[in-house]
Amino acid sequence: MNKVLVGVAMCLSLALAGCSSTSKVSGKSTAVPIEERSSGVGGEAGGGVPGAGVSTAGAPGASLASGGVGAGTGARGGDGAGAGAGTAGAAGAAAFQTQALGAAGAEGQSLGGSAGSVAGTGNPVTDPRFKDPNNILSKRIIYFDFDSYAIRDEFRAIVEAHARYLRENPSVRSILQGHTDERGSRDYNLALGQRRAESVKQAMSLMGVQDEQVEAVSLGEEKPAQEGHDEVAWQLNRRTEIYYQGE
Amino acid sequence: MFPKSLLSFLTSVRPWLSAFLIASLLAPAMAGAGMTIEIIGGATNKIPVAIAPFVGDAGKEDDPAEVVRTDLQRSGMFELVSTSGLGKPGEAQSIAHAQWRARGADAVVVGQANRLPDGRMDIRFRVYDVVRQIQLAGFSYVVPAALSRTVGHKIADVVHEKLTGISGIFSGRVAYILKRAGRYELQVADTDGDNSVTIASSPEPIISPIWSPNGNKLAYVSFEHKKPVVYVQNLADGKRKAVANFRGSNYSPAWSPDGSQLAVTLSKDQTSAIYLMDADGGDPVRISRGGSLDTEPAFSPDGKWIYFTSDRGGTPQIYRMNTSGGELKRMTFEGSYNVSPAISPDGRYLAYIRREGVGFHVAVQDLETGQNQILTDTLYDESPSFAANGRTILYATLVRGKGVLATVSVDGLIKQRLSLSGDLREPAWGP
């Protein structure tokens, strides 16, 4: 509950702050801040993705929340949110959200809403194997060669371990984030990052993981793990990261 | 051998010279905007023009004459002639053409800027060809005082067009992303960096801003929900809508020339493909097929074609298809990485990014001849877009690790670099 209040308060204060016009030309206020996610960790690709979901407050069939795994999978998977899983595409067609940035309500609620949407036997958040450096399940990053989305042999075991876990815990949801190094077009890199995420998802499907358990998204070159401009940094940025709902 | 009157030479052979005289984008910023602009290169034959001080009580900050001077000078195409000692002719008096001619000017701009009792500014100007001793243009404006600089840019556009035959681009607006202090700000500013307004700001990346054809909206991609989602935002009231928020990634918005549709890249059907949808949001229809990675759609100005990047041939290259996805044609064949297509408003040129060795450069293809040329020697170019006159390309690049915006003329001769404290990226020229 506290999280919701904090979230709403933050949203309102940011919305109010944003109303000041910075334009000399027109008197209209056009500065529009986007609310900060209280769980967001700036610049850190590993920070709080699934927990920061934004639910489409109260919209039935709105299974594609504009958010991470927390809210999105809740609706998509049908566990607890009441929305049918269906195919993502069909459900998504009806799911447009009109967001007025001043409407803090929808965004504010999400911070509370992400709690409690997990069901199922496995819980990667509490399962110690996911944090134990000696356990393969704590390994979450698959690296790629330049311009490539092929999974290298040395990472197969990691993919298999997570696939096995997901297969054995069919109500657990995960999100795969694909990334690229900074070189080249941002948009092409979004597509390439998407390929890298899809590549891991496909490998998992072949091992029996259900489609609705995994969402593949791309962050392109936008969230590098390393900020440098050399191959040392670039190779650390060409990656897919595995996150679980609730992290 | 230069003819006695450069100006009449120019006007008589205008079409030929148009190929060489390239409009350059950005005048230097005033100190207030904080943006630094460096000019590199310039036209081979600069037109000498005198901008006489305007009569009236405009303050220094808002002086339209000063805006005209800086715009024209930094365009790389004009030579400013000194006006000292020749007074303030204003715009109502007759012009002493011979006097200006004797100074070496081919043209002179005179005018006035007076404050009205209600606080608005009454700004008038005339531009004369002092060789032929005729007036080329004259306009008057009554505007709120805050728009004095904008009027200065409009005057510079008129002068530019009258003297070179090419529309000026000083009075437009540009959108870009400024990253600083851990935040991403989508800003819109004058072409000299002044009058910047923050449209949206977020701790997560914002990319791919693109103007609607009527200039009233911006579409962009935001990562505020930790995955790419396409938004359309009204500039007037700041209201926005997530128009593409499907499962997976949603990015690369492009407006159809009539503003009614958006082309976007969606990954919702297990592959990155290009879809068409209503600009207000609605069911997307997939139009690209056969590739495993199709993205970066860009409409041709006549709305018939969509250019895009695809790896269907094995490496990322630029293709063209019609709006139903048929009549596929490959556009780039040189090198193994050609991406980010942008079409000039007159449909003549395709700008894009080519990787050569370790560098990513802005390149341009003449769509009639098929000839390709690399225009830049900066190494990390991205996001090319054309100015409204089709002669200048705006793009982003890295200089010593810092994100800056840059322009290059389609012939590669005139270049500018713009920087702010912070990283600049993803520029988009307003219509």
CSV table of N, CA, C and O in Angstrom, one decimal, chain A residues 123-212:
chain,number,residue,atom,x,y,z
A,123,ASN,N,9.5,-20.0,-7.4
A,123,ASN,CA,9.6,-18.6,-7.2
A,123,ASN,C,11.1,-18.2,-7.3
A,123,ASN,O,11.9,-18.4,-6.3
A,124,PRO,N,11.6,-17.8,-8.4
A,124,PRO,CA,13.0,-17.5,-8.6
A,124,PRO,C,13.4,-16.4,-7.6
A,124,PRO,O,14.6,-16.2,-7.3
A,125,VAL,N,12.5,-15.6,-7.1
A,125,VAL,CA,12.9,-14.5,-6.2
A,125,VAL,C,13.4,-15.1,-4.9
A,125,VAL,O,14.4,-14.6,-4.3
A,126,THR,N,12.7,-16.1,-4.5
A,126,THR,CA,13.1,-16.7,-3.2
A,126,THR,C,14.0,-17.9,-3.3
A,126,THR,O,14.7,-18.3,-2.3
A,127,ASP,N,14.0,-18.5,-4.4
A,127,ASP,CA,14.8,-19.7,-4.6
A,127,ASP,C,16.3,-19.4,-4.5
A,127,ASP,O,16.8,-18.6,-5.4
A,128,PRO,N,17.0,-19.9,-3.6
A,128,PRO,CA,18.4,-19.5,-3.4
A,128,PRO,C,19.3,-19.9,-4.5
A,128,PRO,O,20.4,-19.3,-4.7
A,129,ARG,N,18.9,-20.9,-5.3
A,129,ARG,CA,19.8,-21.3,-6.4
A,129,ARG,C,20.1,-20.1,-7.4
A,129,ARG,O,21.1,-20.1,-8.0
A,130,PHE,N,19.1,-19.2,-7.5
A,130,PHE,CA,19.3,-18.1,-8.5
A,130,PHE,C,20.3,-17.1,-8.0
A,130,PHE,O,20.7,-16.2,-8.8
A,131,LYS,N,20.6,-17.2,-6.7
A,131,LYS,CA,21.6,-16.2,-6.3
A,131,LYS,C,22.9,-16.9,-5.9
A,131,LYS,O,23.9,-16.2,-5.6
A,132,ASP,N,23.0,-18.2,-6.0
A,132,ASP,CA,24.2,-18.9,-5.6
A,132,ASP,C,25.1,-18.9,-6.7
A,132,ASP,O,24.9,-19.5,-7.8
A,133,PRO,N,26.3,-18.3,-6.5
A,133,PRO,CA,27.2,-18.2,-7.7
A,133,PRO,C,27.8,-19.6,-8.1
A,133,PRO,O,28.3,-19.7,-9.2
A,134,ASN,N,27.6,-20.6,-7.3
A,134,ASN,CA,28.0,-21.9,-7.8
A,134,ASN,C,26.9,-22.6,-8.6
A,134,ASN,O,27.1,-23.7,-9.1
A,135,ASN,N,25.8,-22.0,-8.6
A,135,ASN,CA,24.7,-22.7,-9.3
A,135,ASN,C,24.5,-22.0,-10.7
A,135,ASN,O,24.5,-20.8,-10.8
A,136,ILE,N,24.3,-22.8,-11.7
A,136,ILE,CA,24.2,-22.3,-13.1
A,136,ILE,C,23.0,-21.4,-13.2
A,136,ILE,O,22.9,-20.5,-14.1
A,137,LEU,N,22.0,-21.5,-12.3
A,137,LEU,CA,20.8,-20.7,-12.5
A,137,LEU,C,21.1,-19.2,-12.1
A,137,LEU,O,20.3,-18.3,-12.4
A,138,SER,N,22.2,-19.0,-11.4
A,138,SER,CA,22.5,-17.6,-11.1
A,138,SER,C,23.2,-16.9,-12.3
A,138,SER,O,23.4,-15.7,-12.3
A,139,LYS,N,23.5,-17.7,-13.3
A,139,LYS,CA,24.1,-17.1,-14.5
A,139,LYS,C,22.9,-16.7,-15.4
A,139,LYS,O,22.1,-17.5,-15.9
A,140,ARG,N,22.9,-15.4,-15.8
A,140,ARG,CA,21.8,-14.9,-16.5
A,140,ARG,C,22.1,-14.2,-17.8
A,140,ARG,O,21.2,-13.7,-18.5
A,141,ILE,N,23.3,-14.2,-18.2
A,141,ILE,CA,23.7,-13.4,-19.4
A,141,ILE,C,24.3,-14.4,-20.4
A,141,ILE,O,25.2,-15.1,-20.1
A,142,ILE,N,23.8,-14.2,-21.6
A,142,ILE,CA,24.3,-14.9,-22.8
A,142,ILE,C,25.0,-13.9,-23.7
A,142,ILE,O,24.3,-12.9,-24.1
A,143,TYR,N,26.2,-14.1,-24.0
A,143,TYR,CA,26.9,-13.1,-24.9
A,143,TYR,C,26.9,-13.6,-26.4
A,143,TYR,O,26.9,-14.8,-26.6
A,144,PHE,N,27.1,-12.6,-27.2
A,144,PHE,CA,27.0,-12.9,-28.7
A,144,PHE,C,28.2,-12.3,-29.4
A,144,PHE,O,28.8,-11.3,-29.0
A,145,ASP,N,28.5,-12.8,-30.6
A,145,ASP,CA,29.5,-12.3,-31.4
A,145,ASP,C,28.9,-11.1,-32.2
A,145,ASP,O,27.7,-10.9,-32.3
A,146,PHE,N,29.8,-10.2,-32.7
A,146,PHE,CA,29.4,-9.1,-33.5
A,146,PHE,C,28.4,-9.4,-34.6
A,146,PHE,O,28.6,-10.4,-35.3
A,147,ASP,N,27.3,-8.7,-34.7
A,147,ASP,CA,26.3,-8.8,-35.8
A,147,ASP,C,25.7,-10.2,-35.8
A,147,ASP,O,25.0,-10.6,-36.7
A,148,SER,N,25.8,-10.9,-34.7
A,148,SER,CA,25.3,-12.3,-34.7
A,148,SER,C,24.2,-12.5,-33.6
A,148,SER,O,24.3,-11.8,-32.6
A,149,TYR,N,23.4,-13.4,-33.8
A,149,TYR,CA,22.4,-13.8,-32.7
A,149,TYR,C,22.4,-15.3,-32.5
A,149,TYR,O,21.5,-15.8,-31.9
A,150,ALA,N,23.5,-15.9,-32.9
A,150,ALA,CA,23.6,-17.4,-32.7
A,150,ALA,C,24.1,-17.6,-31.3
A,150,ALA,O,25.1,-16.9,-30.8
A,151,ILE,N,23.6,-18.6,-30.6
A,151,ILE,CA,24.0,-18.9,-29.2
A,151,ILE,C,25.3,-19.7,-29.3
A,151,ILE,O,25.3,-20.8,-29.9
A,152,ARG,N,26.3,-19.2,-28.7
A,152,ARG,CA,27.6,-19.9,-28.7
A,152,ARG,C,27.5,-21.2,-27.8
A,152,ARG,O,26.8,-21.2,-26.8
A,153,ASP,N,28.3,-22.2,-28.2
A,153,ASP,CA,28.3,-23.4,-27.4
A,153,ASP,C,28.5,-23.2,-25.9
A,153,ASP,O,27.8,-23.9,-25.1
A,154,GLU,N,29.3,-22.3,-25.6
A,154,GLU,CA,29.7,-22.2,-24.2
A,154,GLU,C,28.5,-21.7,-23.3
A,154,GLU,O,28.5,-21.7,-22.1
A,155,PHE,N,27.4,-21.2,-24.0
A,155,PHE,CA,26.3,-20.7,-23.3
A,155,PHE,C,25.1,-21.6,-23.3
A,155,PHE,O,24.0,-21.3,-22.7
A,156,ARG,N,25.2,-22.7,-24.0
A,156,ARG,CA,24.1,-23.6,-24.2
A,156,ARG,C,23.6,-24.1,-22.8
A,156,ARG,O,22.4,-24.2,-22.6
A,157,ALA,N,24.6,-24.4,-21.9
A,157,ALA,CA,24.2,-25.0,-20.6
A,157,ALA,C,23.3,-24.0,-19.8
A,157,ALA,O,22.4,-24.4,-19.1
A,158,ILE,N,23.7,-22.8,-19.9
A,158,ILE,CA,22.9,-21.8,-19.2
A,158,ILE,C,21.5,-21.7,-19.7
A,158,ILE,O,20.5,-21.7,-18.9
A,159,VAL,N,21.3,-21.7,-21.0
A,159,VAL,CA,20.0,-21.6,-21.6
A,159,VAL,C,19.2,-22.9,-21.2
A,159,VAL,O,18.0,-22.8,-20.8
A,160,GLU,N,19.9,-24.0,-21.2
A,160,GLU,CA,19.2,-25.3,-20.9
A,160,GLU,C,18.7,-25.3,-19.4
A,160,GLU,O,17.6,-25.7,-19.1
A,161,ALA,N,19.6,-24.8,-18.5
A,161,ALA,CA,19.2,-24.8,-17.1
A,161,ALA,C,18.0,-23.9,-16.9
A,161,ALA,O,17.1,-24.4,-16.1
A,162,HIS,N,17.9,-22.8,-17.5
A,162,HIS,CA,16.8,-21.9,-17.2
A,162,HIS,C,15.6,-22.5,-17.9
A,162,HIS,O,14.4,-22.4,-17.4
A,163,ALA,N,15.8,-23.1,-19.1
A,163,ALA,CA,14.7,-23.7,-19.8
A,163,ALA,C,14.1,-24.8,-19.0
A,163,ALA,O,12.8,-25.0,-18.9
A,164,ARG,N,14.9,-25.6,-18.4
A,164,ARG,CA,14.5,-26.7,-17.6
A,164,ARG,C,13.6,-26.2,-16.4
A,164,ARG,O,12.6,-26.7,-16.1
A,165,TYR,N,14.1,-25.1,-15.8
A,165,TYR,CA,13.4,-24.6,-14.6
A,165,TYR,C,12.0,-24.1,-15.1
A,165,TYR,O,11.0,-24.3,-14.4
A,166,LEU,N,12.0,-23.4,-16.2
A,166,LEU,CA,10.7,-22.9,-16.6
A,166,LEU,C,9.7,-24.0,-17.0
A,166,LEU,O,8.5,-23.9,-16.8
A,167,ARG,N,10.3,-25.0,-17.6
A,167,ARG,CA,9.5,-26.2,-18.0
A,167,ARG,C,8.9,-26.8,-16.8
A,167,ARG,O,7.7,-27.2,-16.8
A,168,GLU,N,9.7,-26.9,-15.7
A,168,GLU,CA,9.2,-27.6,-14.5
A,168,GLU,C,8.3,-26.7,-13.6
A,168,GLU,O,7.6,-27.2,-12.7
A,169,ASN,N,8.3,-25.4,-13.9
A,169,ASN,CA,7.5,-24.5,-13.2
A,169,ASN,C,6.6,-23.6,-14.1
A,169,ASN,O,6.9,-22.5,-14.4
A,170,PRO,N,5.6,-24.2,-14.7
A,170,PRO,CA,4.9,-23.6,-15.8
A,170,PRO,C,4.2,-22.3,-15.5
A,170,PRO,O,3.8,-21.6,-16.4
A,171,SER,N,4.1,-21.9,-14.2
A,171,SER,CA,3.4,-20.7,-14.0
A,171,SER,C,4.5,-19.5,-13.8
A,171,SER,O,4.1,-18.4,-13.5
A,172,VAL,N,5.7,-19.9,-13.8
A,172,VAL,CA,6.7,-18.8,-13.7
A,172,VAL,C,6.9,-18.1,-15.0
A,172,VAL,O,6.9,-18.7,-16.1
A,173,ARG,N,7.0,-16.8,-14.9
A,173,ARG,CA,7.2,-15.9,-16.1
A,173,ARG,C,8.6,-15.3,-16.2
A,173,ARG,O,9.1,-14.9,-15.1
A,174,SER,N,9.1,-15.2,-17.4
A,174,SER,CA,10.4,-14.6,-17.5
A,174,SER,C,10.4,-13.6,-18.7
A,174,SER,O,9.5,-13.6,-19.5
A,175,ILE,N,11.4,-12.7,-18.6
A,175,ILE,CA,11.5,-11.8,-19.7
A,175,ILE,C,13.0,-11.9,-20.2
A,175,ILE,O,13.9,-11.9,-19.4
A,176,LEU,N,13.1,-11.9,-21.5
A,176,LEU,CA,14.5,-11.9,-22.1
A,176,LEU,C,14.7,-10.6,-22.7
A,176,LEU,O,13.9,-10.1,-23.6
A,177,GLN,N,15.8,-9.9,-22.3
A,177,GLN,CA,16.1,-8.6,-22.8
A,177,GLN,C,17.3,-8.8,-23.7
A,177,GLN,O,18.4,-9.1,-23.3
A,178,GLY,N,17.2,-8.4,-25.0
A,178,GLY,CA,18.3,-8.5,-26.0
A,178,GLY,C,19.0,-7.1,-26.1
A,178,GLY,O,18.3,-6.1,-26.1
A,179,HIS,N,20.3,-7.1,-26.2
A,179,HIS,CA,21.1,-5.9,-26.3
A,179,HIS,C,22.1,-6.0,-27.4
A,179,HIS,O,22.5,-7.1,-27.8
A,180,THR,N,22.6,-4.8,-27.8
A,180,THR,CA,23.7,-4.8,-28.8
A,180,THR,C,24.7,-3.8,-28.3
A,180,THR,O,24.5,-3.1,-27.3
A,181,ASP,N,25.9,-3.8,-29.0
A,181,ASP,CA,26.8,-2.8,-28.7
A,181,ASP,C,26.4,-1.5,-29.4
A,181,ASP,O,25.4,-1.5,-30.1
A,182,GLU,N,27.1,-0.4,-29.2
A,182,GLU,CA,26.6,0.9,-29.6
A,182,GLU,C,26.7,1.2,-31.1
A,182,GLU,O,26.2,2.2,-31.6
A,183,ARG,N,27.5,0.3,-31.8
A,183,ARG,CA,27.8,0.7,-33.2
A,183,ARG,C,26.6,0.5,-34.1
A,183,ARG,O,25.9,-0.4,-34.0
A,184,GLY,N,26.5,1.5,-35.1
A,184,GLY,CA,25.4,1.3,-36.1
A,184,GLY,C,24.1,2.0,-35.7
A,184,GLY,O,24.0,2.6,-34.7
A,185,SER,N,23.1,1.7,-36.5
A,185,SER,CA,21.8,2.4,-36.3
A,185,SER,C,21.1,1.9,-35.0
A,185,SER,O,21.1,0.7,-34.7
A,186,ARG,N,20.6,2.8,-34.3
A,186,ARG,CA,19.8,2.5,-33.1
A,186,ARG,C,18.7,1.6,-33.4
A,186,ARG,O,18.4,0.6,-32.6
A,187,ASP,N,17.9,1.9,-34.5
A,187,ASP,CA,16.8,1.1,-34.8
A,187,ASP,C,17.2,-0.3,-35.3
A,187,ASP,O,16.5,-1.3,-34.9
A,188,TYR,N,18.2,-0.4,-36.1
A,188,TYR,CA,18.6,-1.7,-36.5
A,188,TYR,C,19.1,-2.5,-35.3
A,188,TYR,O,18.9,-3.7,-35.2
A,189,ASN,N,19.7,-1.8,-34.4
A,189,ASN,CA,20.2,-2.5,-33.1
A,189,ASN,C,19.0,-3.0,-32.3
A,189,ASN,O,19.1,-4.0,-31.6
A,190,LEU,N,17.9,-2.2,-32.3
A,190,LEU,CA,16.7,-2.8,-31.6
A,190,LEU,C,16.3,-4.1,-32.3
A,190,LEU,O,15.9,-5.0,-31.6
A,191,ALA,N,16.3,-4.1,-33.6
A,191,ALA,CA,15.9,-5.4,-34.2
A,191,ALA,C,16.9,-6.5,-33.9
A,191,ALA,O,16.6,-7.6,-33.7
A,192,LEU,N,18.2,-6.1,-33.9
A,192,LEU,CA,19.2,-7.2,-33.7
A,192,LEU,C,19.1,-7.6,-32.2
A,192,LEU,O,19.2,-8.8,-31.9
A,193,GLY,N,18.9,-6.7,-31.3
A,193,GLY,CA,18.7,-7.1,-29.9
A,193,GLY,C,17.5,-8.0,-29.8
A,193,GLY,O,17.5,-9.0,-29.0
A,194,GLN,N,16.5,-7.7,-30.6
A,194,GLN,CA,15.3,-8.5,-30.5
A,194,GLN,C,15.6,-9.9,-31.0
A,194,GLN,O,15.1,-10.9,-30.4
A,195,ARG,N,16.4,-10.0,-32.0
A,195,ARG,CA,16.8,-11.4,-32.5
A,195,ARG,C,17.6,-12.1,-31.4
A,195,ARG,O,17.4,-13.3,-31.3
A,196,ARG,N,18.4,-11.4,-30.7
A,196,ARG,CA,19.2,-12.1,-29.7
A,196,ARG,C,18.3,-12.6,-28.6
A,196,ARG,O,18.5,-13.6,-28.0
A,197,ALA,N,17.2,-11.8,-28.3
A,197,ALA,CA,16.3,-12.3,-27.3
A,197,ALA,C,15.4,-13.5,-27.8
A,197,ALA,O,15.2,-14.5,-27.1
A,198,GLU,N,15.0,-13.3,-29.0
A,198,GLU,CA,14.2,-14.4,-29.7
A,198,GLU,C,15.0,-15.7,-29.8
A,198,GLU,O,14.4,-16.8,-29.7
A,199,SER,N,16.2,-15.5,-30.0
A,199,SER,CA,17.1,-16.7,-30.2
A,199,SER,C,17.1,-17.5,-29.0
A,199,SER,O,17.0,-18.8,-29.0
A,200,VAL,N,17.2,-16.9,-27.8
A,200,VAL,CA,17.2,-17.6,-26.6
A,200,VAL,C,15.8,-18.2,-26.3
A,200,VAL,O,15.6,-19.3,-25.9
A,201,LYS,N,14.8,-17.4,-26.6
A,201,LYS,CA,13.4,-17.9,-26.4
A,201,LYS,C,13.2,-19.1,-27.3
A,201,LYS,O,12.5,-20.1,-26.8
A,202,GLN,N,13.6,-19.1,-28.5
A,202,GLN,CA,13.4,-20.2,-29.4
A,202,GLN,C,14.1,-21.4,-28.9
A,202,GLN,O,13.5,-22.5,-28.9
A,203,ALA,N,15.3,-21.3,-28.4
A,203,ALA,CA,16.0,-22.4,-27.8
A,203,ALA,C,15.3,-23.0,-26.6
A,203,ALA,O,15.2,-24.2,-26.5
A,204,MET,N,14.7,-22.1,-25.9
A,204,MET,CA,13.9,-22.6,-24.7
A,204,MET,C,12.6,-23.3,-25.2
A,204,MET,O,12.2,-24.3,-24.6
A,205,SER,N,12.0,-22.8,-26.2
A,205,SER,CA,10.8,-23.4,-26.7
A,205,SER,C,11.1,-24.8,-27.1
A,205,SER,O,10.3,-25.8,-26.9
A,206,LEU,N,12.2,-25.0,-27.8
A,206,LEU,CA,12.6,-26.3,-28.2
A,206,LEU,C,12.8,-27.3,-27.1
A,206,LEU,O,12.7,-28.5,-27.3
A,207,MET,N,13.0,-26.7,-25.9
A,207,MET,CA,13.2,-27.6,-24.7
A,207,MET,C,11.9,-27.7,-23.9
A,207,MET,O,11.9,-28.1,-22.8
A,208,GLY,N,10.8,-27.2,-24.5
A,208,GLY,CA,9.5,-27.5,-23.9
A,208,GLY,C,8.9,-26.3,-23.1
A,208,GLY,O,7.9,-26.5,-22.4
A,209,VAL,N,9.5,-25.2,-23.1
A,209,VAL,CA,9.0,-24.0,-22.4
A,209,VAL,C,7.8,-23.5,-23.2
A,209,VAL,O,7.8,-23.3,-24.4
A,210,GLN,N,6.7,-23.1,-22.4
A,210,GLN,CA,5.5,-22.6,-23.1
A,210,GLN,C,5.8,-21.2,-23.6
A,210,GLN,O,6.4,-20.4,-22.9
A,211,ASP,N,5.1,-20.8,-24.7
A,211,ASP,CA,5.3,-19.5,-25.3
A,211,ASP,C,4.9,-18.4,-24.3
A,211,ASP,O,5.6,-17.4,-24.2
A,212,GLU,N,3.9,-18.6,-23.5
A,212,GLU,CA,3.4,-17.5,-22.7
A,212,GLU,C,4.3,-17.3,-21.5
A,212,GLU,O,4.2,-16.3,-20.7
